[in-house]
Amino acid sequence: MKSRSTTLAVFILITAASFLFAPKIVPGLRSSAWGDDDDHKRWLPQNATFTTLITTPRALEGLTGDGHGNLYTGGSGTPDCPVWKINLSKPTLIPVGFIRPASGNCGFAGIAFNDIGDLFVADGGAQRIYSLTPNTVNPPIVTVPFATGTPGANGLAFDAKGNLWAGDGTTGRGRVWKITGPGANCSSTPANNCEEVFRIQPMANEVNLDVNGVGGVGRDNRALPLGTITVTATSRNAANTLGSQPLVANGLAFNKKGDLFNIDTARGALWKIEFDHDGSLKSPTGCDTTFTANTLCLSNIFVAHPILEGGDGIALDVAGNIWVDANERNAVAVVTKDGRVSEIFRTPVNSPTGVGLRNAGNLSVGNNHILEFPTSPFLSGKVFCTSMSDGDRRDNSPRSAGEVNGGAVQDGPIPLGKISCMDQELTIPGLPLPVR
């Protein structure tokens, strides 16, 4: 009897110890080889640095890759507007196609491949999305858009069924469209090959607008500069009306499960949108009746953080972590799959000149090692690269400093944009695109 009691006591002690020292798994989170322990930063780049891969004679924004060590971006400006391929090992601007609008100039934003190798590029100002089959020998000239009626079209992403998703960018209305085929028109009645699936909640509603469209209830987020404030001993109030940032539907990316992530530039927030097995929207909508019925509830915000302010493009790695270009902060950040936020790099403060600004490199760093309004990240295997448009906002203002000048003359001696890559290799490779 004593022996049996002793054995039982030992069993209880061992069982209790196993529970005490066992790894803790938070309900709802899946175990992975990366980033599940408390020391989640162990797999993040430490003391990350960047070096310019190539500069461009035209403005650029979006960035994608083909999985074979090549990056792709579009050069905005007067037609014909090039779409370039850039090899990571031997970086040169190789045209793979040209866009020739029926009227006006090009203003390229998001860019993405579909599953058969066609390339899609958004021109939100012209309310169009173009597609082309890249060809370095005989670059096609594209005149007919793949989709029209897409005001502000910015971030692009393909789902596993081959549908193209696009957000409405700087319009600030938060619309996200699903485009199902060529010849789409998202603004016609009824829409053709296009559906407005949901809206990211705008920064303000429109219930009290006057005849001139002035009013709004909500919040007007401003970036300084170009906005300015008057600093006194008792206040810091607006000195002008510049710098408003209404953009809520920006960079888009799907994970392997089929969830869609959207980076909200104005709020510094990452939204997670879920779908049922049949593809219908699962995430809750309609919580605030002052917005359209298909407006997502704020409960769909995955994480909001000051580090993500000015978030523009996003990219996922194979472990489900989300990499973010925070353009207004001249920074790169990462959001882990369980919602923890870390800053990976931020352009340091200029010194000895330009103290307090982050728009140029100091003498010890050099301008080819700084970020200048990073807009779109891409993970080519374990290589992290980002495009930069050199926008004239917040940390990057005035943009005339630094290695590039986004306000310079197109195709002139001064580059307008650039692509830079992290000098350190990532621990976790990027998620191959498009998601299948």
Short mmCIF file of N, CA and C in Angstrom, two decimals, residues 175-233:
data_model
loop_
_atom_site.label_atom_id
_atom_site.label_comp_id
_atom_site.label_asym_id
_atom_site.label_seq_id
_atom_site.Cartn_x
_atom_site.Cartn_y
_atom_site.Cartn_z
N ARG A 175 -13.06 51.39 -50.73
CA ARG A 175 -13.64 50.31 -51.53
C ARG A 175 -12.58 49.27 -51.92
N VAL A 176 -12.97 47.99 -51.85
CA VAL A 176 -12.12 46.90 -52.32
C VAL A 176 -12.93 46.07 -53.29
N TRP A 177 -12.41 45.95 -54.52
CA TRP A 177 -13.12 45.26 -55.60
C TRP A 177 -12.52 43.88 -55.85
N LYS A 178 -13.38 42.96 -56.26
CA LYS A 178 -12.94 41.67 -56.80
C LYS A 178 -13.24 41.68 -58.29
N ILE A 179 -12.20 41.53 -59.09
CA ILE A 179 -12.32 41.59 -60.55
C ILE A 179 -12.15 40.18 -61.09
N THR A 180 -13.14 39.71 -61.82
CA THR A 180 -13.20 38.30 -62.19
C THR A 180 -12.82 38.00 -63.64
N GLY A 181 -12.62 39.03 -64.46
CA GLY A 181 -12.28 38.76 -65.86
C GLY A 181 -11.95 40.02 -66.62
N PRO A 182 -11.43 39.88 -67.85
CA PRO A 182 -11.06 41.03 -68.67
C PRO A 182 -12.28 41.84 -69.09
N GLY A 183 -12.03 43.10 -69.43
CA GLY A 183 -13.12 43.98 -69.82
C GLY A 183 -13.97 44.42 -68.64
N ALA A 184 -13.44 44.26 -67.44
CA ALA A 184 -14.20 44.62 -66.24
C ALA A 184 -14.44 46.12 -66.18
N ASN A 185 -15.61 46.48 -65.64
CA ASN A 185 -15.92 47.87 -65.34
C ASN A 185 -16.56 47.90 -63.96
N CYS A 186 -15.85 48.46 -63.01
CA CYS A 186 -16.31 48.43 -61.62
C CYS A 186 -17.24 49.59 -61.28
N SER A 187 -17.40 50.55 -62.17
CA SER A 187 -18.25 51.71 -61.90
C SER A 187 -19.53 51.72 -62.71
N SER A 188 -19.67 50.80 -63.65
CA SER A 188 -20.89 50.77 -64.47
C SER A 188 -22.05 50.20 -63.65
N THR A 189 -23.27 50.43 -64.15
CA THR A 189 -24.47 49.89 -63.49
C THR A 189 -25.23 49.01 -64.47
N PRO A 190 -25.24 47.70 -64.24
CA PRO A 190 -24.49 47.00 -63.19
C PRO A 190 -23.01 46.89 -63.54
N ALA A 191 -22.21 46.60 -62.53
CA ALA A 191 -20.78 46.40 -62.77
C ALA A 191 -20.57 45.16 -63.64
N ASN A 192 -19.50 45.17 -64.42
CA ASN A 192 -19.20 44.06 -65.32
C ASN A 192 -17.92 43.38 -64.87
N ASN A 193 -17.99 42.07 -64.62
CA ASN A 193 -16.82 41.29 -64.18
C ASN A 193 -16.15 41.91 -62.96
N CYS A 194 -16.93 42.55 -62.12
CA CYS A 194 -16.38 43.24 -60.95
C CYS A 194 -17.43 43.32 -59.86
N GLU A 195 -16.97 43.22 -58.62
CA GLU A 195 -17.87 43.34 -57.47
C GLU A 195 -17.16 44.13 -56.38
N GLU A 196 -17.85 45.12 -55.83
CA GLU A 196 -17.35 45.79 -54.63
C GLU A 196 -17.72 44.90 -53.45
N VAL A 197 -16.74 44.18 -52.90
CA VAL A 197 -17.03 43.17 -51.88
C VAL A 197 -17.20 43.79 -50.51
N PHE A 198 -16.37 44.77 -50.18
CA PHE A 198 -16.46 45.42 -48.87
C PHE A 198 -15.75 46.77 -48.93
N ARG A 199 -15.89 47.50 -47.84
CA ARG A 199 -15.16 48.75 -47.68
C ARG A 199 -14.41 48.74 -46.35
N ILE A 200 -13.20 49.25 -46.39
CA ILE A 200 -12.49 49.58 -45.16
C ILE A 200 -13.12 50.87 -44.63
N GLN A 201 -13.42 50.91 -43.34
CA GLN A 201 -14.12 52.10 -42.83
C GLN A 201 -13.31 53.36 -43.07
N PRO A 202 -13.89 54.34 -43.78
CA PRO A 202 -13.20 55.61 -44.01
C PRO A 202 -12.91 56.34 -42.70
N MET A 203 -12.06 57.35 -42.78
CA MET A 203 -11.72 58.12 -41.59
C MET A 203 -12.88 58.99 -41.13
N ALA A 204 -13.79 59.31 -42.04
CA ALA A 204 -14.94 60.15 -41.67
C ALA A 204 -16.14 59.75 -42.50
N ASN A 205 -17.34 59.91 -41.93
CA ASN A 205 -18.54 59.68 -42.73
C ASN A 205 -18.96 60.97 -43.43
N GLU A 206 -20.05 60.91 -44.17
CA GLU A 206 -20.45 62.04 -45.01
C GLU A 206 -21.88 62.49 -44.72
N VAL A 207 -22.34 62.27 -43.49
CA VAL A 207 -23.75 62.52 -43.17
C VAL A 207 -24.11 64.00 -43.12
N ASN A 208 -23.12 64.88 -42.96
CA ASN A 208 -23.44 66.30 -42.78
C ASN A 208 -22.81 67.20 -43.84
N LEU A 209 -22.56 66.66 -45.03
CA LEU A 209 -21.91 67.47 -46.07
C LEU A 209 -22.84 68.56 -46.58
N ASP A 210 -22.25 69.74 -46.86
CA ASP A 210 -23.03 70.81 -47.46
C ASP A 210 -23.01 70.67 -48.98
N VAL A 211 -23.56 71.65 -49.68
CA VAL A 211 -23.68 71.56 -51.14
C VAL A 211 -22.32 71.55 -51.82
N ASN A 212 -21.29 71.97 -51.12
CA ASN A 212 -19.95 71.98 -51.68
C ASN A 212 -19.15 70.74 -51.26
N GLY A 213 -19.83 69.81 -50.59
CA GLY A 213 -19.15 68.60 -50.15
C GLY A 213 -18.29 68.79 -48.93
N VAL A 214 -18.51 69.85 -48.18
CA VAL A 214 -17.70 70.16 -47.00
C VAL A 214 -18.43 69.70 -45.75
N GLY A 215 -17.71 69.03 -44.87
CA GLY A 215 -18.29 68.55 -43.63
C GLY A 215 -17.55 67.32 -43.17
N GLY A 216 -18.31 66.27 -42.79
CA GLY A 216 -17.71 65.03 -42.35
C GLY A 216 -17.68 64.92 -40.83
N VAL A 217 -17.94 63.69 -40.36
CA VAL A 217 -17.84 63.38 -38.94
C VAL A 217 -16.83 62.26 -38.78
N GLY A 218 -15.79 62.51 -38.04
CA GLY A 218 -14.75 61.51 -37.86
C GLY A 218 -13.44 62.16 -37.51
N ARG A 219 -12.42 61.86 -38.30
CA ARG A 219 -11.08 62.37 -37.99
C ARG A 219 -10.34 62.66 -39.28
N ASP A 220 -9.59 63.76 -39.30
CA ASP A 220 -8.75 64.13 -40.44
C ASP A 220 -7.30 63.96 -40.02
N ASN A 221 -6.73 62.85 -40.43
CA ASN A 221 -5.33 62.58 -40.09
C ASN A 221 -4.41 63.36 -41.02
N ARG A 222 -3.45 64.08 -40.46
CA ARG A 222 -2.55 64.89 -41.29
C ARG A 222 -1.11 64.50 -41.05
N ALA A 223 -0.32 64.58 -42.12
CA ALA A 223 1.11 64.33 -42.03
C ALA A 223 1.85 65.66 -42.06
N LEU A 224 2.83 65.81 -41.19
CA LEU A 224 3.63 67.03 -41.10
C LEU A 224 5.07 66.70 -41.50
N PRO A 225 5.66 67.49 -42.46
CA PRO A 225 5.02 68.28 -43.50
C PRO A 225 4.27 67.37 -44.48
N LEU A 226 3.49 67.87 -45.38
CA LEU A 226 3.31 69.24 -45.80
C LEU A 226 2.40 70.03 -44.86
N GLY A 227 1.64 69.34 -44.02
CA GLY A 227 0.92 70.04 -42.99
C GLY A 227 1.90 70.70 -42.03
N THR A 228 1.46 71.76 -41.38
CA THR A 228 2.29 72.43 -40.38
C THR A 228 1.44 72.76 -39.16
N ILE A 229 2.11 72.97 -38.04
CA ILE A 229 1.44 73.35 -36.82
C ILE A 229 2.10 74.59 -36.23
N THR A 230 1.37 75.29 -35.42
CA THR A 230 1.92 76.42 -34.66
C THR A 230 2.19 75.93 -33.25
N VAL A 231 3.47 75.98 -32.85
CA VAL A 231 3.86 75.48 -31.54
C VAL A 231 3.95 76.64 -30.56
N THR A 232 3.17 76.55 -29.49
CA THR A 232 3.23 77.53 -28.41
C THR A 232 3.44 76.78 -27.10
N ALA A 233 3.53 77.54 -26.02
CA ALA A 233 3.73 76.92 -24.72
C ALA A 233 2.51 76.11 -24.27
#
